[in-house]
PDB file of C-alpha atoms in Angstrom:
ATOM      1  CA  ASP A   1       6.005  -7.549  18.451  1.00 59.00           C
ATOM      2  CA  ALA A   2       5.601  -9.556  15.262  1.00 75.00           C
ATOM      3  CA  GLY A   3       4.620  -7.605  12.177  1.00 92.00           C
ATOM      4  CA  VAL A   4       1.910  -8.532   9.731  1.00 96.00           C
ATOM      5  CA  THR A   5       2.426 -12.143   8.732  1.00 97.00           C
ATOM      6  CA  GLN A   6       1.227 -13.655   5.496  1.00 98.00           C
ATOM      7  CA  SER A   7       1.232 -17.210   4.216  1.00 97.00           C
ATOM      8  CA  PRO A   8       2.231 -18.751   1.977  1.00 97.00           C
ATOM      9  CA  THR A   9       5.059 -16.594   0.624  1.00 97.00           C
ATOM     10  CA  HIS A  10       4.921 -18.046  -2.862  1.00 97.00           C
ATOM     11  CA  LEU A  11       2.287 -20.029  -4.682  1.00 96.00           C
ATOM     12  CA  ILE A  12       1.916 -21.477  -8.162  1.00 98.00           C
ATOM     13  CA  LYS A  13      -1.567 -22.387  -9.343  1.00 98.00           C
ATOM     14  CA  THR A  14      -3.145 -23.487 -12.583  1.00 98.00           C
ATOM     15  CA  ARG A  15      -5.842 -21.518 -14.398  1.00 98.00           C
ATOM     16  CA  GLY A  16      -9.286 -22.350 -13.033  1.00 98.00           C
ATOM     17  CA  GLN A  17      -8.039 -23.393  -9.616  1.00 98.00           C
ATOM     18  CA  GLN A  18      -8.904 -21.740  -6.333  1.00 98.00           C
ATOM     19  CA  VAL A  19      -6.491 -20.212  -3.830  1.00 98.00           C
ATOM     20  CA  THR A  20      -6.658 -19.084  -0.204  1.00 98.00           C
ATOM     21  CA  LEU A  21      -4.199 -16.570   1.185  1.00 98.00           C
ATOM     22  CA  ARG A  22      -3.834 -15.930   4.895  1.00 98.00           C
ATOM     23  CA  CYS A  23      -2.918 -12.922   6.992  1.00 98.00           C
ATOM     24  CA  SER A  24      -2.348 -12.272  10.688  1.00 97.00           C
ATOM     25  CA  PRO A  25      -2.343  -8.586  11.660  1.00 95.00           C
ATOM     26  CA  ILE A  26      -0.100  -6.916  14.184  1.00 93.00           C
ATOM     27  CA  SER A  27      -1.282  -7.634  17.712  1.00 91.00           C
ATOM     28  CA  GLY A  28      -3.900  -5.071  18.689  1.00 87.00           C
ATOM     29  CA  HIS A  29      -4.716  -4.123  15.103  1.00 89.00           C
ATOM     30  CA  LYS A  30      -8.352  -4.698  14.253  1.00 89.00           C
ATOM     31  CA  SER A  31      -8.397  -3.467  10.667  1.00 90.00           C
ATOM     32  CA  VAL A  32      -7.104  -5.640   7.819  1.00 94.00           C
ATOM     33  CA  SER A  33      -6.963  -4.700   4.163  1.00 95.00           C
ATOM     34  CA  TRP A  34      -5.972  -6.657   1.070  1.00 98.00           C
ATOM     35  CA  TYR A  35      -4.208  -5.212  -1.945  1.00 98.00           C
ATOM     36  CA  GLN A  36      -3.078  -6.613  -5.276  1.00 98.00           C
ATOM     37  CA  GLN A  37       0.140  -5.364  -6.821  1.00 98.00           C
ATOM     38  CA  VAL A  38       1.069  -6.272 -10.362  1.00 96.00           C
ATOM     39  CA  LEU A  39       4.583  -5.660 -11.605  1.00 93.00           C
ATOM     40  CA  GLY A  40       5.344  -2.017 -12.242  1.00 91.00           C
ATOM     41  CA  GLN A  41       2.172  -0.692 -10.621  1.00 94.00           C
ATOM     42  CA  GLY A  42       1.141   0.509  -7.207  1.00 96.00           C
ATOM     43  CA  PRO A  43      -1.011  -1.695  -4.977  1.00 97.00           C
ATOM     44  CA  GLN A  44      -4.727  -1.834  -5.824  1.00 97.00           C
ATOM     45  CA  PHE A  45      -7.308  -2.089  -3.041  1.00 96.00           C
ATOM     46  CA  ILE A  46      -9.327  -5.292  -2.881  1.00 97.00           C
ATOM     47  CA  PHE A  47     -11.031  -5.441   0.555  1.00 95.00           C
ATOM     48  CA  GLN A  48     -11.026  -3.893   3.990  1.00 93.00           C
ATOM     49  CA  TYR A  49     -12.328  -5.563   7.131  1.00 93.00           C
ATOM     50  CA  TYR A  50     -12.804  -4.075  10.562  1.00 89.00           C
ATOM     51  CA  GLU A  51     -14.174  -5.962  13.534  1.00 87.00           C
ATOM     52  CA  LYS A  52     -15.000  -8.905  11.252  1.00 89.00           C
ATOM     53  CA  GLU A  53     -17.211  -6.831   8.974  1.00 92.00           C
ATOM     54  CA  GLU A  54     -16.463  -5.843   5.381  1.00 93.00           C
ATOM     55  CA  ARG A  55     -15.946  -2.083   5.316  1.00 90.00           C
ATOM     56  CA  GLY A  56     -14.841  -1.607   1.754  1.00 91.00           C
ATOM     57  CA  ARG A  57     -14.489  -3.411  -1.535  1.00 94.00           C
ATOM     58  CA  GLY A  58     -12.442  -2.442  -4.553  1.00 94.00           C
ATOM     59  CA  ASN A  59     -13.192  -2.920  -8.216  1.00 94.00           C
ATOM     60  CA  PHE A  60     -12.533  -6.653  -8.350  1.00 97.00           C
ATOM     61  CA  PRO A  61     -14.816  -9.424  -9.662  1.00 97.00           C
ATOM     62  CA  ASP A  62     -16.904 -11.647  -7.412  1.00 97.00           C
ATOM     63  CA  ARG A  63     -14.272 -14.356  -7.801  1.00 98.00           C
ATOM     64  CA  PHE A  64     -12.480 -12.495  -5.028  1.00 98.00           C
ATOM     65  CA  SER A  65     -13.824 -12.891  -1.509  1.00 98.00           C
ATOM     66  CA  ALA A  66     -12.465 -12.467   1.979  1.00 97.00           C
ATOM     67  CA  ARG A  67     -13.345 -12.790   5.618  1.00 97.00           C
ATOM     68  CA  GLN A  68     -11.996 -11.810   9.007  1.00 96.00           C
ATOM     69  CA  PHE A  69     -11.983 -14.098  12.002  1.00 96.00           C
ATOM     70  CA  PRO A  70     -12.623 -13.309  15.708  1.00 94.00           C
ATOM     71  CA  ASN A  71      -8.850 -13.115  16.308  1.00 93.00           C
ATOM     72  CA  TYR A  72      -8.692 -10.488  13.505  1.00 94.00           C
ATOM     73  CA  SER A  73      -6.758 -12.725  11.132  1.00 96.00           C
ATOM     74  CA  SER A  74      -8.062 -12.781   7.594  1.00 97.00           C
ATOM     75  CA  GLU A  75      -8.278 -14.919   4.492  1.00 98.00           C
ATOM     76  CA  LEU A  76      -8.496 -13.865   0.863  1.00 98.00           C
ATOM     77  CA  ASN A  77     -10.008 -16.383  -1.537  1.00 98.00           C
ATOM     78  CA  VAL A  78      -9.792 -16.234  -5.287  1.00 98.00           C
ATOM     79  CA  ASN A  79     -11.815 -18.664  -7.390  1.00 98.00           C
ATOM     80  CA  ALA A  80     -11.486 -19.645 -11.056  1.00 98.00           C
ATOM     81  CA  LEU A  81      -7.977 -18.228 -11.320  1.00 98.00           C
ATOM     82  CA  LEU A  82      -6.975 -16.364 -14.449  1.00 98.00           C
ATOM     83  CA  LEU A  83      -3.485 -15.658 -15.744  1.00 98.00           C
ATOM     84  CA  GLY A  84      -4.114 -11.993 -14.934  1.00 97.00           C
ATOM     85  CA  ASP A  85      -4.468 -12.817 -11.241  1.00 98.00           C
ATOM     86  CA  SER A  86      -0.714 -13.344 -11.092  1.00 98.00           C
ATOM     87  CA  ALA A  87       0.510 -10.670  -8.698  1.00 98.00           C
ATOM     88  CA  LEU A  88       1.860  -9.891  -5.271  1.00 98.00           C
ATOM     89  CA  TYR A  89      -0.996  -9.981  -2.767  1.00 98.00           C
ATOM     90  CA  LEU A  90      -0.448  -7.737   0.199  1.00 98.00           C
ATOM     91  CA  CYS A  91      -2.188  -7.671   3.530  1.00 97.00           C
ATOM     92  CA  ALA A  92      -2.070  -4.501   5.596  1.00 95.00           C
ATOM     93  CA  SER A  93      -3.193  -3.894   9.146  1.00 92.00           C
ATOM     94  CA  LYS A  94      -4.040  -0.736  11.018  1.00 86.00           C
ATOM     95  CA  ARG A  95      -4.763  -0.075  14.645  1.00 77.00           C
ATOM     96  CA  SER A  96      -8.236   1.369  14.138  1.00 67.00           C
ATOM     97  CA  ARG A  97     -10.493   2.955  11.560  1.00 59.00           C
ATOM     98  CA  GLY A  98      -9.196   6.369  12.436  1.00 59.00           C
ATOM     99  CA  ALA A  99      -7.733   8.405   9.639  1.00 53.00           C
ATOM    100  CA  ASN A 100      -4.406   9.253  11.147  1.00 63.00           C
ATOM    101  CA  TYR A 101      -2.817   5.841  11.227  1.00 71.00           C
ATOM    102  CA  GLY A 102      -0.606   4.375   8.579  1.00 79.00           C
ATOM    103  CA  TYR A 103      -1.079   0.912   7.231  1.00 89.00           C
ATOM    104  CA  THR A 104       1.639  -1.676   7.861  1.00 92.00           C
ATOM    105  CA  PHE A 105       2.071  -4.228   5.127  1.00 96.00           C
ATOM    106  CA  GLY A 106       3.046  -7.844   5.413  1.00 97.00           C
ATOM    107  CA  SER A 107       5.708  -9.370   3.215  1.00 97.00           C
ATOM    108  CA  GLY A 108       3.097 -10.519   0.721  1.00 97.00           C
ATOM    109  CA  THR A 109       2.152 -13.674  -1.128  1.00 98.00           C
ATOM    110  CA  ARG A 110       3.442 -13.927  -4.668  1.00 97.00           C
ATOM    111  CA  LEU A 111       0.872 -15.809  -6.727  1.00 98.00           C
ATOM    112  CA  THR A 112       1.759 -17.162 -10.133  1.00 98.00           C
ATOM    113  CA  VAL A 113      -1.030 -18.564 -12.299  1.00 98.00           C
ATOM    114  CA  VAL A 114       0.091 -20.788 -15.159  1.00 97.00           C
TER     115      VAL A 114
ATOM    116  CA  GLN B   1      -8.058  11.464 -14.006  1.00 77.00           C
ATOM    117  CA  LYS B   2      -6.148   9.031 -11.853  1.00 86.00           C
ATOM    118  CA  GLU B   3      -6.681   9.225  -8.101  1.00 92.00           C
ATOM    119  CA  VAL B   4      -2.939   9.498  -7.435  1.00 96.00           C
ATOM    120  CA  GLU B   5      -0.346  10.375 -10.031  1.00 95.00           C
ATOM    121  CA  GLN B   6       3.382  10.005  -9.921  1.00 94.00           C
ATOM    122  CA  ASN B   7       4.597  10.922 -13.340  1.00 80.00           C
ATOM    123  CA  SER B   8       8.339  11.199 -13.035  1.00 73.00           C
ATOM    124  CA  GLY B   9      10.454   8.494 -14.584  1.00 79.00           C
ATOM    125  CA  PRO B  10      13.348   6.790 -12.812  1.00 92.00           C
ATOM    126  CA  LEU B  11      15.410   9.284 -10.814  1.00 95.00           C
ATOM    127  CA  SER B  12      19.175   8.913 -10.617  1.00 96.00           C
ATOM    128  CA  VAL B  13      20.939  10.957  -7.958  1.00 96.00           C
ATOM    129  CA  PRO B  14      24.564  11.006  -6.813  1.00 97.00           C
ATOM    130  CA  GLU B  15      25.285   9.819  -3.312  1.00 97.00           C
ATOM    131  CA  GLY B  16      24.908  12.694  -0.872  1.00 97.00           C
ATOM    132  CA  ALA B  17      22.535  14.690  -3.106  1.00 98.00           C
ATOM    133  CA  ILE B  18      18.849  15.472  -2.538  1.00 97.00           C
ATOM    134  CA  ALA B  19      16.219  13.305  -4.218  1.00 96.00           C
ATOM    135  CA  SER B  20      12.873  15.013  -4.826  1.00 96.00           C
ATOM    136  CA  LEU B  21       9.691  13.098  -5.571  1.00 97.00           C
ATOM    137  CA  ASN B  22       6.286  14.545  -6.421  1.00 96.00           C
ATOM    138  CA  CYS B  23       2.734  13.273  -6.285  1.00 96.00           C
ATOM    139  CA  THR B  24      -0.642  14.809  -7.126  1.00 96.00           C
ATOM    140  CA  TYR B  25      -4.063  13.549  -6.113  1.00 96.00           C
ATOM    141  CA  SER B  26      -7.576  14.151  -7.361  1.00 94.00           C
ATOM    142  CA  ASP B  27      -9.769  13.706  -4.249  1.00 91.00           C
ATOM    143  CA  ARG B  28      -9.942  17.181  -2.723  1.00 91.00           C
ATOM    144  CA  GLY B  29     -11.422  15.778   0.499  1.00 89.00           C
ATOM    145  CA  SER B  30      -8.446  13.531   1.257  1.00 90.00           C
ATOM    146  CA  GLN B  31      -6.862  14.148   4.644  1.00 88.00           C
ATOM    147  CA  SER B  32      -4.142  11.535   5.098  1.00 91.00           C
ATOM    148  CA  PHE B  33      -1.086  11.069   2.934  1.00 94.00           C
ATOM    149  CA  PHE B  34       1.684   8.516   3.065  1.00 95.00           C
ATOM    150  CA  TRP B  35       4.980   7.668   1.440  1.00 97.00           C
ATOM    151  CA  TYR B  36       6.030   4.057   1.216  1.00 97.00           C
ATOM    152  CA  ARG B  37       9.417   2.684   0.179  1.00 98.00           C
ATOM    153  CA  GLN B  38       9.491  -0.612  -1.687  1.00 97.00           C
ATOM    154  CA  TYR B  39      12.683  -2.490  -2.400  1.00 97.00           C
ATOM    155  CA  SER B  40      12.683  -4.808  -5.398  1.00 95.00           C
ATOM    156  CA  GLY B  41      10.836  -8.015  -4.582  1.00 92.00           C
ATOM    157  CA  LYS B  42       9.741  -6.756  -1.160  1.00 95.00           C
ATOM    158  CA  SER B  43       6.569  -5.271   0.265  1.00 96.00           C
ATOM    159  CA  PRO B  44       5.959  -1.533   0.836  1.00 96.00           C
ATOM    160  CA  GLU B  45       7.334  -0.028   4.039  1.00 95.00           C
ATOM    161  CA  LEU B  46       5.782   3.106   5.532  1.00 94.00           C
ATOM    162  CA  ILE B  47       8.388   5.856   5.839  1.00 95.00           C
ATOM    163  CA  MET B  48       6.362   9.067   6.182  1.00 94.00           C
ATOM    164  CA  SER B  49       2.839  10.177   6.931  1.00 93.00           C
ATOM    165  CA  ILE B  50       1.511  13.731   6.752  1.00 94.00           C
ATOM    166  CA  TYR B  51      -1.899  15.167   7.521  1.00 92.00           C
ATOM    167  CA  SER B  52      -1.484  18.969   7.673  1.00 90.00           C
ATOM    168  CA  ASN B  53      -0.299  21.524   5.161  1.00 92.00           C
ATOM    169  CA  GLY B  54       3.392  22.267   5.368  1.00 94.00           C
ATOM    170  CA  ASP B  55       6.498  20.245   5.995  1.00 95.00           C
ATOM    171  CA  LYS B  56       7.147  17.248   8.190  1.00 95.00           C
ATOM    172  CA  GLU B  57      10.687  16.089   8.793  1.00 96.00           C
ATOM    173  CA  ASP B  58      11.876  12.690  10.012  1.00 95.00           C
ATOM    174  CA  GLY B  59      15.597  12.137   9.840  1.00 96.00           C
ATOM    175  CA  ARG B  60      16.747  12.537   6.246  1.00 97.00           C
ATOM    176  CA  PHE B  61      13.166  12.513   4.933  1.00 97.00           C
ATOM    177  CA  THR B  62      10.891  15.545   4.546  1.00 97.00           C
ATOM    178  CA  ALA B  63       7.305  15.293   3.375  1.00 97.00           C
ATOM    179  CA  GLN B  64       5.545  18.383   2.069  1.00 97.00           C
ATOM    180  CA  LEU B  65       1.787  18.777   1.675  1.00 96.00           C
ATOM    181  CA  ASN B  66      -0.160  21.458  -0.153  1.00 96.00           C
ATOM    182  CA  LYS B  67      -3.854  20.639  -0.036  1.00 94.00           C
ATOM    183  CA  ALA B  68      -4.874  23.672  -2.100  1.00 94.00           C
ATOM    184  CA  SER B  69      -2.724  22.436  -4.968  1.00 94.00           C
ATOM    185  CA  GLN B  70      -3.459  18.754  -4.150  1.00 95.00           C
ATOM    186  CA  TYR B  71       0.236  18.048  -4.107  1.00 94.00           C
ATOM    187  CA  VAL B  72       2.488  15.922  -1.908  1.00 97.00           C
ATOM    188  CA  SER B  73       6.233  15.639  -2.158  1.00 97.00           C
ATOM    189  CA  LEU B  74       9.070  13.738  -0.544  1.00 97.00           C
ATOM    190  CA  LEU B  75      12.626  14.962  -0.179  1.00 97.00           C
ATOM    191  CA  ILE B  76      15.461  12.595   0.673  1.00 97.00           C
ATOM    192  CA  ARG B  77      18.519  14.488   1.895  1.00 98.00           C
ATOM    193  CA  ASP B  78      22.050  13.090   1.846  1.00 98.00           C
ATOM    194  CA  SER B  79      20.906  10.225  -0.377  1.00 98.00           C
ATOM    195  CA  GLN B  80      22.543   6.881   0.316  1.00 97.00           C
ATOM    196  CA  PRO B  81      22.810   3.781  -1.897  1.00 96.00           C
ATOM    197  CA  SER B  82      20.428   2.075   0.545  1.00 97.00           C
ATOM    198  CA  ASP B  83      17.774   4.620  -0.516  1.00 98.00           C
ATOM    199  CA  SER B  84      17.666   3.016  -3.973  1.00 98.00           C
ATOM    200  CA  ALA B  85      14.094   1.751  -4.168  1.00 97.00           C
ATOM    201  CA  THR B  86      10.657   2.546  -5.560  1.00 97.00           C
ATOM    202  CA  TYR B  87       8.760   5.200  -3.620  1.00 98.00           C
ATOM    203  CA  LEU B  88       4.985   4.952  -3.559  1.00 97.00           C
ATOM    204  CA  CYS B  89       2.706   7.874  -2.781  1.00 97.00           C
ATOM    205  CA  ALA B  90      -0.554   6.836  -1.093  1.00 96.00           C
ATOM    206  CA  VAL B  91      -3.660   8.829  -0.263  1.00 94.00           C
ATOM    207  CA  ARG B  92      -6.451   7.793   2.091  1.00 91.00           C
ATOM    208  CA  LEU B  93      -9.592   8.694   0.206  1.00 85.00           C
ATOM    209  CA  TYR B  94     -12.203  10.819   1.907  1.00 81.00           C
ATOM    210  CA  GLY B  95     -15.098   8.915   3.387  1.00 77.00           C
ATOM    211  CA  ASN B  96     -13.595   5.483   3.184  1.00 75.00           C
ATOM    212  CA  ASN B  97     -10.724   3.473   4.500  1.00 76.00           C
ATOM    213  CA  ARG B  98      -8.829   2.516   1.411  1.00 87.00           C
ATOM    214  CA  LEU B  99      -5.522   3.813   0.215  1.00 92.00           C
ATOM    215  CA  ALA B 100      -5.086   4.858  -3.390  1.00 95.00           C
ATOM    216  CA  PHE B 101      -1.523   4.458  -4.609  1.00 96.00           C
ATOM    217  CA  GLY B 102       0.464   6.030  -7.373  1.00 96.00           C
ATOM    218  CA  LYS B 103       2.456   3.742  -9.623  1.00 95.00           C
ATOM    219  CA  GLY B 104       5.659   4.667  -7.832  1.00 96.00           C
ATOM    220  CA  ASN B 105       8.925   6.367  -8.690  1.00 96.00           C
ATOM    221  CA  GLN B 106      12.179   4.454  -8.869  1.00 96.00           C
ATOM    222  CA  VAL B 107      15.139   6.149  -7.224  1.00 97.00           C
ATOM    223  CA  VAL B 108      18.693   5.046  -7.979  1.00 97.00           C
ATOM    224  CA  VAL B 109      21.476   6.486  -5.820  1.00 97.00           C
ATOM    225  CA  ILE B 110      24.808   6.329  -7.567  1.00 96.00           C
ATOM    226  CA  PRO B 111      27.859   5.917  -5.304  1.00 93.00           C
TER     227      PRO B 111
END
């Protein structure tokens, strides 16, 4: 089975632009989460979606938004990009909302804002 | 207080030795704990999960959980150069579905 797939792998954007990152979860996984990882830090939670509904939101500004589609894939949108948005954006999927399942991460999208 | 703390600096261990990593967490209600390995420039890879007090072994890895002390650890036995990576401790916070991560500990195995 394919793992969590993310696209694109790398992206360079200019301050003020908008970006859309995409994620396809492992087949059968209905829960998708997004994390931001800046260099030297652990991942920070942005959003979680389950069955197309937002189930959690981290401490990120409203410039960040996301959605989940009927096939459980997901998009993360970031508007009005700032230099500080430069990071590795990770998508993680999980089989269900149950506690005793680990999250599997995709390979990430490295966003550079210049 | 941070939700998850990994305070140790880079850890250098000789090949074949035991690497020991520690993590503390603040949410007393947390029930699920994970260790991820992250190679430079790559994404985190789940290597261990633990939900009950005590030890859990998987190959050369042992995770230890002490909920009373709010402490999780990871032991890597017979360390290999391929174990050189950053190890992230993650805790699923009580009442929600997000993981809180520590900043990670870098392990360097010296041949």
